[in-house]
Amino acid sequence: MNIGAIKNKKFIIAILLALFAALAAVVVLHTNVEADPAQERVKKIISVAVIIASAFFIVLKYDKIVTLPVEIWQNRRLIVKLALNDFKRRYAGSYMGVIWAFIQPLVTIALYYFVFGTIMAGARTSGSDVPFVLFLTCGMVPWFFFSEAVATGTTALLEYTYLVKKVVFKISVLPIIKVLAAFITHLFFIVLLMITAILCGYYPNIYWIQIIYYSACTFVLALAICYTTCSIIVFVRDLGQLIGVILQILVWATPIMWNINQLHNPLIISIIKINPVIYIVTGYRDAIYGGGWFFERFFSTVYFWVVCAILFGMGSIVYKRLKPHFADVL
């Protein structure tokens, strides 16, 4: 790529980012002062400042930032093919085949519903008139996608050792293969979620289209994490066990089986909301029965994408620095 082309792309990116930052500023300026506390206004102004700062950083570091996305886009057909093969190969040799990909999550949902919806019926609540089975399913569906994507994406380089040792193969596509394979299973559970909502009396509406957006959020967050974890686990195999423990903690620390509105300590609520998965889980509920748009949660949306950008940037740096040593260690 010549210097002129790079400068032109930087100029286009700069214009697009400037327009986006201006749009964010308009949202702040048109905020209803009476309905919006001063503290929330400050948060939104800070969010706009972060967006503008991020725009400058992206323009300045454009060449380094786009390396991984460009490789992914150039190998998109190969990624889809390998992801489908990975999904099929995972259950090859078993009598029920890919059906096993759906049985375990379904049993998990049924078990949690039995425990929290029947045995502990008096100790739990969805925090509204929404049936608990729908409340639970809206939380479990994105969680299954996220946890499977992170767990399998972390071991992508270890599983495809023979490809890592090939000089001509773009190993940067391996983590996304695992995330995409997990997404295939996720599509089935989205259908299950919709059926559950209909059975509970919540019928399709315009807000349901946001499931596409929140699925993309889950995809990006999981992939951003995987580029760091899959690189480190090559040298520190204990990371695989640590990831399992962290996911086990997160499933309870995330308001999947309980409602965050039941908490009353502001400090605890603030600490829990650091977890970006909460944005996704809440988003699925807003899309299915909450009747709210993602851009109405302006600060949460900005926070989520800033976290994703930081994780993806960190993953890119770690991956690039460790990549030359992968073949030697494996």
C-alpha positions as a printed Julia matrix, in Angstrom:
330×3 Matrix{Float64}:
   0.0     0.0    0.0
   1.5     3.35  -1.05
   1.77    6.42   1.16
  -0.84    8.33  -0.82
  -3.45    5.6   -0.34
  -2.75    5.47   3.39
  -3.14    9.25   3.7
  -6.42    9.16   1.76
  -7.78    6.4    4.0
  -6.7     8.31   7.09
  -8.5    11.4    5.79
 -11.72    9.44   5.17
 -11.52    7.76   8.57
 -10.89   11.14  10.22
 -14.03   12.61   8.58
 -16.2     9.64   9.58
 -14.96    9.71  13.16
 -15.46   13.48  13.34
 -19.07   13.04  12.19
 -19.62   10.32  14.78
 -18.14   12.49  17.54
 -20.35   15.39  16.43
 -23.42   13.14  16.57
 -22.46   12.08  20.1
 -22.13   15.74  21.09
 -25.6    16.47  19.69
 -27.02   13.73  21.91
 -25.53   15.46  24.94
 -26.71   18.93  23.92
 -30.28   17.72  23.43
 -30.46   15.97  26.77
 -33.42   17.03  28.87
 -31.88   18.87  31.82
 -34.89   18.44  34.11
 -35.11   14.69  33.5
 -31.39   14.14  33.47
 -29.39   14.69  36.7
 -26.21   16.77  36.54
 -24.13   13.69  37.3
 -25.49   11.89  34.24
 -24.82   14.96  32.08
 -21.19   14.95  33.24
 -20.9    11.26  32.41
 -22.18   11.85  28.9
 -19.85   14.8   28.34
 -16.94   12.64  29.47
 -18.12    9.95  27.08
 -18.04   12.39  24.17
 -14.53   13.46  25.2
 -13.44    9.81  25.19
 -14.94    9.34  21.72
 -13.06   12.37  20.36
  -9.8    11.22  22.0
 -10.3     7.74  20.55
 -10.91    9.25  17.11
  -7.57   11.08  17.24
  -5.8     7.93  18.44
  -7.31    5.8   15.65
  -6.25    8.29  13.0
  -2.7     8.52  14.39
  -2.27    4.75  14.85
  -4.33    3.73  11.83
  -1.66    1.5   10.25
  -1.13   -0.62  13.37
  -4.77   -0.81  14.43
  -6.18   -2.08  11.12
  -3.65   -4.9   10.64
  -5.76   -7.6   12.28
  -9.13   -6.44  10.89
  -7.64   -6.33   7.38
  -6.27   -9.87   7.69
  -9.65  -11.08   8.94
 -11.5    -9.41   6.07
  -9.07  -10.72   3.43
  -9.54  -14.28   4.71
 -13.29  -14.06   5.38
 -14.22  -16.96   3.06
 -11.58  -19.21   4.59
 -12.77  -18.23   8.08
 -16.39  -19.21   7.34
 -15.31  -22.52   5.79
 -13.03  -23.42   8.7
 -15.65  -22.35  11.25
 -18.25  -24.67   9.72
 -15.71  -27.51   9.62
 -14.75  -26.84  13.24
 -18.4   -26.92  14.3
 -18.98  -30.27  12.54
 -15.65  -31.81  13.61
 -16.28  -31.06  17.27
 -19.03  -33.69  17.38
 -17.78  -36.04  14.69
 -18.01  -39.72  15.64
 -20.88  -39.31  18.11
 -24.28  -40.8   17.27
 -26.21  -37.59  17.92
 -23.63  -35.33  16.27
 -24.18  -31.57  16.54
 -27.3   -32.11  18.63
 -24.98  -32.32  21.64
 -24.12  -28.64  21.07
 -27.67  -27.77  22.09
 -28.45  -30.4   24.73
 -26.0   -29.18  27.39
 -27.18  -25.52  27.31
 -30.84  -26.6   27.28
 -30.3   -28.85  30.3
 -28.5   -25.97  32.06
 -31.41  -23.57  31.48
 -33.91  -26.2   32.63
 -31.85  -26.92  35.77
 -31.49  -23.24  36.71
 -35.18  -22.68  36.12
 -36.07  -25.67  38.29
 -33.81  -24.49  41.12
 -34.56  -20.76  41.01
 -38.06  -20.91  39.55
 -39.47  -23.76  41.6
 -37.42  -24.75  44.64
 -36.32  -21.19  45.47
 -39.38  -19.46  44.06
 -39.77  -17.29  47.12
 -36.13  -16.21  47.11
 -35.91  -15.04  43.54
 -37.69  -12.53  41.33
 -37.19  -11.1   37.85
 -37.85   -7.69  39.36
 -40.95   -7.17  37.19
 -44.02   -8.92  35.83
 -41.87  -10.74  33.26
 -42.04  -14.54  33.66
 -38.86  -15.83  35.26
 -38.28  -18.37  32.49
 -38.07  -15.55  29.94
 -35.92  -13.4   32.24
 -33.54  -16.35  32.72
 -33.41  -17.31  29.03
 -32.63  -13.73  27.97
 -29.6   -13.86  30.25
 -28.43  -17.39  29.51
 -28.55  -17.2   25.7
 -25.89  -14.48  25.3
 -23.89  -15.98  28.18
 -23.65  -19.38  26.46
 -22.31  -17.65  23.35
 -19.8   -15.52  25.24
 -18.49  -18.27  27.52
 -18.12  -20.86  24.74
 -16.44  -18.35  22.43
 -13.91  -17.28  25.09
 -13.21  -20.83  26.29
 -12.68  -22.31  22.82
 -11.05  -19.21  21.33
  -8.43  -19.23  24.09
  -7.18  -22.66  23.0
  -7.4   -21.97  19.25
  -3.63  -21.84  18.66
  -3.07  -24.98  20.74
  -5.73  -26.9   18.83
  -4.48  -25.81  15.41
  -0.78  -26.3   16.09
  -0.19  -27.74  12.64
  -1.47  -24.53  11.05
   0.53  -22.28  13.38
   3.74  -23.9   12.13
   2.87  -23.15   8.51
   4.64  -19.95   7.47
   2.16  -19.05   4.73
  -0.98  -19.47   6.85
  -2.51  -16.39   8.49
  -2.88  -17.69  12.03
  -4.61  -14.48  13.08
  -7.86  -16.02  11.75
  -7.79  -18.97  14.18
  -9.44  -17.25  17.19
 -12.26  -15.89  15.04
 -12.91  -19.4   13.69
 -13.75  -20.55  17.21
 -15.9   -17.5   17.95
 -17.78  -17.95  14.67
 -18.34  -21.65  15.41
 -19.86  -20.66  18.77
 -22.04  -18.13  16.93
 -23.56  -20.94  14.83
 -24.88  -22.54  18.02
 -26.01  -19.12  19.22
 -28.31  -18.75  16.21
 -30.3   -21.78  17.38
 -30.68  -20.31  20.86
 -31.84  -16.98  19.47
 -34.71  -18.88  17.83
 -35.35  -20.65  21.15
 -35.39  -17.28  22.92
 -37.93  -15.9   20.45
 -40.18  -18.94  20.86
 -39.96  -18.62  24.66
 -40.91  -14.93  24.43
 -43.91  -15.69  22.22
 -45.09  -18.45  24.58
 -44.83  -15.93  27.44
 -46.98  -13.43  25.58
 -44.26  -11.15  24.16
 -44.64  -10.99  20.41
 -42.15   -9.8   17.74
 -41.78   -6.03  17.46
 -39.31   -3.49  16.09
 -37.1    -3.74  19.17
 -36.28   -7.37  18.42
 -34.01   -6.24  15.6
 -31.53   -5.18  18.27
 -30.71   -8.85  18.87
 -28.49   -8.53  15.79
 -26.67   -5.61  17.4
 -26.21   -7.29  20.77
 -25.06  -10.52  19.11
 -22.42   -8.44  17.32
 -21.45   -6.9   20.67
 -20.95  -10.36  22.16
 -18.96  -11.46  19.13
 -16.61   -8.46  19.28
 -16.1    -8.65  23.06
 -15.29  -12.37  22.98
 -12.93  -11.96  20.02
 -11.15   -9.02  21.65
 -10.49  -11.13  24.74
  -9.42  -14.19  22.75
  -6.55  -12.45  20.94
  -4.88  -11.85  24.29
  -5.7   -15.18  25.93
  -4.86  -17.38  22.93
  -1.44  -15.72  22.69
  -0.57  -16.03  26.38
  -1.79  -19.61  26.82
   0.86  -20.81  24.36
   3.47  -19.91  26.98
   1.39  -20.27  30.17
  -0.85  -23.33  29.9
  -2.38  -22.67  33.32
  -4.31  -19.8   31.76
  -6.84  -22.3   30.41
  -7.75  -23.38  33.94
  -7.83  -19.75  35.09
 -10.23  -18.81  32.29
 -12.55  -21.61  33.41
 -12.54  -20.29  36.98
 -13.15  -16.7   35.85
 -16.09  -17.74  33.68
 -17.53  -19.69  36.59
 -17.34  -16.58  38.75
 -18.74  -14.3   36.06
 -21.85  -16.4   35.49
 -22.87  -15.59  39.08
 -21.45  -12.05  39.15
 -23.49  -11.16  36.07
 -27.23  -10.54  36.67
 -28.34  -13.56  34.68
 -30.29  -15.41  37.36
 -30.89  -12.36  39.52
 -31.88   -8.73  38.96
 -29.37   -5.97  39.57
 -32.22   -3.72  40.7
 -32.47   -5.86  43.82
 -29.16   -4.41  45.01
 -29.24   -1.22  47.08
 -25.56   -0.49  47.73
 -24.38    2.06  45.09
 -20.73    1.0   45.51
 -21.49   -2.67  44.88
 -23.67   -1.77  41.89
 -20.86    0.37  40.41
 -18.32   -2.44  40.86
 -20.62   -5.02  39.27
 -21.36   -2.76  36.3
 -17.66   -2.76  35.39
 -18.38   -6.14  33.84
 -19.13   -5.42  30.13
 -21.21   -8.6   29.79
 -23.93   -6.85  31.83
 -24.43   -4.45  28.9
 -25.13   -7.41  26.61
 -27.43   -9.29  28.99
 -29.42   -6.13  29.74
 -29.56   -5.41  26.02
 -31.11   -8.78  25.19
 -33.79   -8.15  27.8
 -34.43   -4.64  26.47
 -34.76   -6.04  22.96
 -37.14   -8.88  23.82
 -39.44   -7.3   26.42
 -37.93   -4.05  27.71
 -38.96   -1.87  24.81
 -35.8     0.26  24.81
 -33.12    1.15  22.25
 -29.41    0.67  22.83
 -28.62    4.34  22.09
 -30.92    5.39  24.92
 -28.33    3.89  27.26
 -25.74    6.33  25.95
 -23.13    6.1   28.69
 -23.33    2.29  28.92
 -22.98    1.98  25.15
 -19.93    4.23  25.02
 -18.38    2.44  28.0
 -18.89   -0.97  26.38
 -17.29   -0.02  23.07
 -14.4     1.77  24.77
 -13.72   -1.41  26.78
 -13.9    -3.49  23.58
 -11.51   -1.1   21.82
  -9.04   -1.26  24.7
  -9.21   -5.07  24.88
  -8.86   -5.4   21.12
  -5.92   -2.99  21.05
  -4.24   -4.84  23.91
  -4.9    -8.15  22.18
  -3.37   -6.89  18.95
  -0.22   -5.73  20.74
   0.18   -8.97  22.72
  -0.48  -11.09  19.65
   2.03   -9.24  17.46
   4.78   -9.38  20.07
   4.35  -13.08  20.84
   3.55  -14.31  17.33
   7.22  -14.83  16.22
   7.7   -17.31  19.09
   4.53  -19.39  18.65
   6.02  -21.98  16.3
   9.11  -22.46  18.52
   7.07  -23.12  21.68
   4.42  -25.27  20.01
